Coordinates of C-alpha atoms and ligand atoms in Angstrom, one line a residue:
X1 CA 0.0 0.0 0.0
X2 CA 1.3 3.3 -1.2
X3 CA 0.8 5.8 1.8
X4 CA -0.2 9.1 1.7
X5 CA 0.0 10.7 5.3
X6 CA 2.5 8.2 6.8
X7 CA 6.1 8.1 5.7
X8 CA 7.2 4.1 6.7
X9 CA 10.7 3.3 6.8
X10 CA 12.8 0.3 8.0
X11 CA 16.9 0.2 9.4
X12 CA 17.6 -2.9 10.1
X13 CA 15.3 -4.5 12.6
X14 CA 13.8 -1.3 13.4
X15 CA 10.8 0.2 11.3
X16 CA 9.8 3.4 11.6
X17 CA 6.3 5.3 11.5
X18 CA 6.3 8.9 11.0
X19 CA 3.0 10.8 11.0
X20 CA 3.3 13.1 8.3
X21 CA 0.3 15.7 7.5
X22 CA 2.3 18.7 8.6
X23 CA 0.1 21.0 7.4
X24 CA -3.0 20.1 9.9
X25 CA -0.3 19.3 13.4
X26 CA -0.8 15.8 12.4
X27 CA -4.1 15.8 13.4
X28 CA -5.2 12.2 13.6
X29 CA -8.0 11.7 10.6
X30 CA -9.2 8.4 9.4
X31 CA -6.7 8.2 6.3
X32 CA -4.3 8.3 8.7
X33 CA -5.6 6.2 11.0
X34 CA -6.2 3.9 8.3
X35 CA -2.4 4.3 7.0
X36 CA -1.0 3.5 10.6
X37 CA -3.0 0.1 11.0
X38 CA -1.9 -1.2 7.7
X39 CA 1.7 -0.3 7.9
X40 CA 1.4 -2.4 11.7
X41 CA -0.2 -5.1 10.1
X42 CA 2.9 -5.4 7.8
X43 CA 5.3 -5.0 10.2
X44 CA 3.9 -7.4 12.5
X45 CA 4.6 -9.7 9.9
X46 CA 7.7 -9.3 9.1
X47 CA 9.9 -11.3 10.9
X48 CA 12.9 -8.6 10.2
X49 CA 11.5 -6.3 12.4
X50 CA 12.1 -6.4 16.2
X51 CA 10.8 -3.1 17.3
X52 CA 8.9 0.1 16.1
X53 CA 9.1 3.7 16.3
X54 CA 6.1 6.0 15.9
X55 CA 6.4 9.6 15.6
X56 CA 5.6 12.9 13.8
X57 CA 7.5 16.2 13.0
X58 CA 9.7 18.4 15.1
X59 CA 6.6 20.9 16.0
X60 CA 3.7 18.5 16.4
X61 CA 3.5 14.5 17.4
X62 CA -0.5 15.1 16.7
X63 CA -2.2 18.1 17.5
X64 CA -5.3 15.2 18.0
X65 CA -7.8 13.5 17.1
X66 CA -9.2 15.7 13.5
X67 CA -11.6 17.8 14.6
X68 CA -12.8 19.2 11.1
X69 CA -13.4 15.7 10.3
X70 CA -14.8 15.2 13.7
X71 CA -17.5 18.0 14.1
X72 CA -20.2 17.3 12.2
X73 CA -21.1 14.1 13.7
X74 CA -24.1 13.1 15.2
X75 CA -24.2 10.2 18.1
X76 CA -25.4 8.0 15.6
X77 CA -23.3 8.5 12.8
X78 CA -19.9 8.5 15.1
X79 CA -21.7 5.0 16.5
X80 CA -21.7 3.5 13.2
X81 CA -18.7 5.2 11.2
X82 CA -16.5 4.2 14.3
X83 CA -13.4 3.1 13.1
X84 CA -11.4 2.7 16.8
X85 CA -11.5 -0.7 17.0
X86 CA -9.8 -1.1 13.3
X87 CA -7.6 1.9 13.6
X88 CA -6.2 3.6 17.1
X89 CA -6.6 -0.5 18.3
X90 CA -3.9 -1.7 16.1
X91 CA -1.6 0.2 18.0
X92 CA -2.3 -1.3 21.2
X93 CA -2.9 -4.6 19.6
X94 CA 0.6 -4.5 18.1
X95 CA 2.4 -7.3 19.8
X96 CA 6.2 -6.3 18.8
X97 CA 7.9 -3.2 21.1
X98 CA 6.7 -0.1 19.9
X99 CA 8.3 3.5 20.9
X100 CA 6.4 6.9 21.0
X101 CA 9.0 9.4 20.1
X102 CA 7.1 12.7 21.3
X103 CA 8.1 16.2 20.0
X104 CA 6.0 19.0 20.1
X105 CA 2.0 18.9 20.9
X106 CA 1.0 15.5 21.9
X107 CA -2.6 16.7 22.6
X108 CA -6.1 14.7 22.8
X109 CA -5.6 11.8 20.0
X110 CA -2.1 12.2 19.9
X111 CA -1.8 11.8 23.6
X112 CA -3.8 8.8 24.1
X113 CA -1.8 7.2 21.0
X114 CA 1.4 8.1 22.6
X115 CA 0.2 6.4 26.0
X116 CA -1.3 3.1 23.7
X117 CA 2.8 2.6 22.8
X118 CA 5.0 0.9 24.9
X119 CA 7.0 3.9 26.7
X120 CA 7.5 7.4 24.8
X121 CA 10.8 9.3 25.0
X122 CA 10.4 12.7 25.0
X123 CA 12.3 15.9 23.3
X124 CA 12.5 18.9 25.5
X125 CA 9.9 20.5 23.9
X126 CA 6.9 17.7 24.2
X127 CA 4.0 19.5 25.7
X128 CA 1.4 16.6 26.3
X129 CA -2.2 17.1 26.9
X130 CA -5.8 16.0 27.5
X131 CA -7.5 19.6 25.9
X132 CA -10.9 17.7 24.7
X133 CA -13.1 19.7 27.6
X134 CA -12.4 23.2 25.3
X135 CA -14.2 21.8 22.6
X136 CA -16.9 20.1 24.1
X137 CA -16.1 17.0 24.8
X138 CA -13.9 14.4 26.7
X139 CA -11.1 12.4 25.3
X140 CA -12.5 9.3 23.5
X141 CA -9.3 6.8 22.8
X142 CA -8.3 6.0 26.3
X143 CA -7.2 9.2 27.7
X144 CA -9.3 9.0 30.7
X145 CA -8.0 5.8 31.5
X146 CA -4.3 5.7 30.2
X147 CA -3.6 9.0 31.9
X148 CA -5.1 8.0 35.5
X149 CA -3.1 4.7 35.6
X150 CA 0.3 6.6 33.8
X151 CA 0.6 9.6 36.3
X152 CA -2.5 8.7 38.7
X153 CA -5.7 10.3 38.9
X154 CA -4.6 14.2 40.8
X155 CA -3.0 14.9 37.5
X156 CA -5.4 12.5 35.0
X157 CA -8.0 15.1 36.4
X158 CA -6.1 18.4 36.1
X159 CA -4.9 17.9 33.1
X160 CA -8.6 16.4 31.7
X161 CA -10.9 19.1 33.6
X162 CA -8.7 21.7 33.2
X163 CA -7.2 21.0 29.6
X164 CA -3.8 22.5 30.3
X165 CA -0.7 21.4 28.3
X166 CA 2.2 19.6 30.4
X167 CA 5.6 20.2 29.1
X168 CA 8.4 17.3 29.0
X169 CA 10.2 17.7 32.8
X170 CA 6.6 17.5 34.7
X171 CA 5.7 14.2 32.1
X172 CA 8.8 12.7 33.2
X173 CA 8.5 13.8 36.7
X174 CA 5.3 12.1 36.6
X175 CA 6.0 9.1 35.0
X176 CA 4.4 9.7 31.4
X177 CA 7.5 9.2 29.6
X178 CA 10.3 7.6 30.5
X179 CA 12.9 10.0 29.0
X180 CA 13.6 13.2 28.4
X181 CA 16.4 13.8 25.1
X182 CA 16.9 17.3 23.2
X183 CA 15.2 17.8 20.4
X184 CA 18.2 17.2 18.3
X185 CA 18.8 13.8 19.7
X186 CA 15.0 12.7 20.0
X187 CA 15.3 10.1 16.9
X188 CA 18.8 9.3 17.8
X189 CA 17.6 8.5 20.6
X190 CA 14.6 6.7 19.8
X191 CA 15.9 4.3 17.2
X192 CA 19.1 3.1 19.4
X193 CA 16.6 2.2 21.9
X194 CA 14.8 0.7 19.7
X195 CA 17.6 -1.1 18.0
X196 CA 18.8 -2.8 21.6
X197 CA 15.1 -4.4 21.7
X198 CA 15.3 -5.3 17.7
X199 CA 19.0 -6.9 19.2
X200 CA 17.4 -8.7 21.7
X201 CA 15.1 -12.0 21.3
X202 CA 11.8 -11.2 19.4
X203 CA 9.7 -13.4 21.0
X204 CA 11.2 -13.0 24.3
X205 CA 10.9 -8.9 23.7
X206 CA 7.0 -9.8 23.0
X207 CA 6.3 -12.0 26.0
X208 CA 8.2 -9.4 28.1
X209 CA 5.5 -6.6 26.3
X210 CA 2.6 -9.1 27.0
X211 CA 3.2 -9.7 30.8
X212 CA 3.6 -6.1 31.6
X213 CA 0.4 -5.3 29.7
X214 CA -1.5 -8.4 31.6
X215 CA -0.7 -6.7 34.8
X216 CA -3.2 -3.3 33.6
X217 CA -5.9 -6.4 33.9
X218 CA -5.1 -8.8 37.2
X219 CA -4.5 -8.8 40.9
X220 CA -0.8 -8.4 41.9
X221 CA -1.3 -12.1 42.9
X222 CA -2.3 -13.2 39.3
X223 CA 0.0 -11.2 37.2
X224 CA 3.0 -12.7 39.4
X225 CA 1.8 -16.3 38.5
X226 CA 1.0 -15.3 35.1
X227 CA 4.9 -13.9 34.5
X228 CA 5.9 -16.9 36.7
X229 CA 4.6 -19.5 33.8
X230 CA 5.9 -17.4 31.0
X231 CA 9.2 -17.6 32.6
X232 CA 9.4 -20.9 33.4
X233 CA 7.6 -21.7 29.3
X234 CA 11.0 -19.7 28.6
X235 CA 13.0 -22.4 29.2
X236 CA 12.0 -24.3 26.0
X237 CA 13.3 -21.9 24.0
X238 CA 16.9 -21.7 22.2
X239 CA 17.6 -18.4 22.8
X240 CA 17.7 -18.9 26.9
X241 CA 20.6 -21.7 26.3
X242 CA 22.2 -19.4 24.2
X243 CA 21.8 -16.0 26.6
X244 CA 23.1 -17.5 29.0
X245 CA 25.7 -19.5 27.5
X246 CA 27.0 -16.7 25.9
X247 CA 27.3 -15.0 29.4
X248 CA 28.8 -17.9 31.1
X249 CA 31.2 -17.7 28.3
X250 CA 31.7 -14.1 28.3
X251 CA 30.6 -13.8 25.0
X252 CA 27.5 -11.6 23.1
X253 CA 24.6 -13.5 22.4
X254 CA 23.4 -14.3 19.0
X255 CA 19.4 -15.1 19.4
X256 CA 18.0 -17.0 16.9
X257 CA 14.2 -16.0 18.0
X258 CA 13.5 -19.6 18.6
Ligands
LIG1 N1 -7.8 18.9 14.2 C1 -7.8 19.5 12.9 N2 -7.0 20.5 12.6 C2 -6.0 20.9 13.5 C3 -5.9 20.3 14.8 C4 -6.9 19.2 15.1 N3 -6.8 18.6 16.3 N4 -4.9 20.9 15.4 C5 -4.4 21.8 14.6 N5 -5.1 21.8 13.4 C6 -4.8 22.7 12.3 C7 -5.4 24.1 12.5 O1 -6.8 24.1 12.2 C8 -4.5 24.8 11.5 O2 -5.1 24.6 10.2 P1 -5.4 25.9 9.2 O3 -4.1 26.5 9.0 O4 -6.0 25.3 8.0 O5 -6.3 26.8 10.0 C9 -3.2 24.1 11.5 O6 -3.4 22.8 12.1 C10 -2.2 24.8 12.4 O7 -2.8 25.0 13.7 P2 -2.8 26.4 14.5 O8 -2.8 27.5 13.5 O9 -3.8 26.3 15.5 O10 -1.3 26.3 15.1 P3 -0.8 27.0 16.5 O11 0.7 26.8 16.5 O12 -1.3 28.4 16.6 O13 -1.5 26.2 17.7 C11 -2.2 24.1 18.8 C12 -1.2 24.8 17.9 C13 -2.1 24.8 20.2 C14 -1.8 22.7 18.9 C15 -3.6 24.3 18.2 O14 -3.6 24.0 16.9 C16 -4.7 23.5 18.9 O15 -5.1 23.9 20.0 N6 -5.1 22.4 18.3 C17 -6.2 21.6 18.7 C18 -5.7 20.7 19.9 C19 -6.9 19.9 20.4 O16 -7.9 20.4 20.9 N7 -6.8 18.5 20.4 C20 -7.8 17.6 20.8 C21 -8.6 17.2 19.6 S1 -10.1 16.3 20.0 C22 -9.5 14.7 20.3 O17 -8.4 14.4 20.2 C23 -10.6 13.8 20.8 C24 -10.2 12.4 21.1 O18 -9.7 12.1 22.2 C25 -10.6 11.3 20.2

């Protein structure tokens, strides 16, 4: 599929989305949606490709969700025209690593898809925000949620009721992103993170993903057993004899993703 408002490009094991509609902040309309579900599908299966990037331009991860697109809609029509499930879904779906690299607005939509990646790294100049209560409404892909269990719910709330922008520092501070890197080094940054994981076992890397994720859904009692069993089913692989033989003989590993 040739893309239009995506720009999708591989190095190695890492693949790289960049949301690319500069004119409109990278506000999040259904073409791109669309673009950004397909381009996962592929990647997820292509076995070349350990770990993703996702990103937008230097000014503007997404401004959010489109709201030209968006305002004419009645309850009925943004029922049965929903296109969640198919589009923003795929990201959390996505069972490879995927990175948010976050410069510039991540508001509404482009928060909440942010928050559906794995971690984000930040520039200096990432302001992230829930702003949906200035137009009207209330953030509709997760926000509510994502935001409440990322930072807990004194700032979920300030930042939803009030619709104020949090810049980079106070999103690391508060454990939104897990790094903060100039803007210059953002993509540097980014892709040599996600190189290590591409460097690392696949399937391993993808268990790890699913067991955190698990724990959004059990009891600290269940998720423990849960990991405990994935662990343990890690033993049957090859790439545990050969991590830790290549320890034992002070050696790096060469996984096999078996
Ligand atoms: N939807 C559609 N177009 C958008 C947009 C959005 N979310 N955000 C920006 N744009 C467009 C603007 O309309 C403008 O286009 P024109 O030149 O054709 O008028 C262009 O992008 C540049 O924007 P500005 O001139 O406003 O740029 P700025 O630098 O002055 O301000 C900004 C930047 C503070 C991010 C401002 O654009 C803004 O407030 N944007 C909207 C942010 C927002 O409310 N996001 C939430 C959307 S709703 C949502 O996401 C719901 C959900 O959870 C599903």
């Amino acid at each position: 599929m040739a893309y239009k408002l995506i720009d999708l490009t591989r190095d190695g094991g890492v693949a790289t989305i960049q949301l690319d509609r500069p004119k409109a902040l990278n506000a999040l309309n259904t073409e791109m949606m669309g673009e950004v579900a397909n381009a996962l599908a592929t990647l997820e299966a292509d076995d070349s490709v350990g770990c993703v990037v996702l990103t937008g331009s230097e000014k503007a991860f997404a401004a959010g969700a489109d709201i030209k697109e968006m305002s004419d809609n009645n309850y009925l029509s943004i029922y049965k025209n929903d296109t969640f499930e198919e589009n923003h879904c795929a990201i959390e779906r996505f069972r490879k690593p995927i990175i948010a690299a976050v410069a510039g607005y991540a508001l509404g939509g482009g928060c909440e898809i942010a928050m559906m990646c794995d971690f984000i790294i930040a520039a200096d100049n990432a302001k992230f925000g829930q702003p949906e209560i200035n137009l009207g409404v209330m953030p509709g892909i997760g926000g509510t949620q994502r935001l409440m269990r990322a930072v807990g719910k004194a700032k979920a709330m300030d930042m939803c009721l009030t619709g104020r922008m949090m810049p980079a520092e106070e999103a690391e501070r508060a454990g939104l992103v897990s790094r903060i890197v100039k803007l210059d080094d953002l993509m540097s940054t980014a892709k040599e993170a996600a190189a290590k994981i591409a460097s690392q076992s696949q399937p391993v890397a993808m268990i790890t993903k699913e067991t955190v994720n698990a724990g959004f859904n059990m009891t600290l009692e269940q998720g423990i057993r849960f990991e405990r069993r994935l662990f343990q089913s890690l033993f049957t692989t090859q790439d545990q004899k050969e991590g830790m033989a290549a320890f034992i003989e002070k050696r790096k590993p060469h996984f096999k993703n078996k």
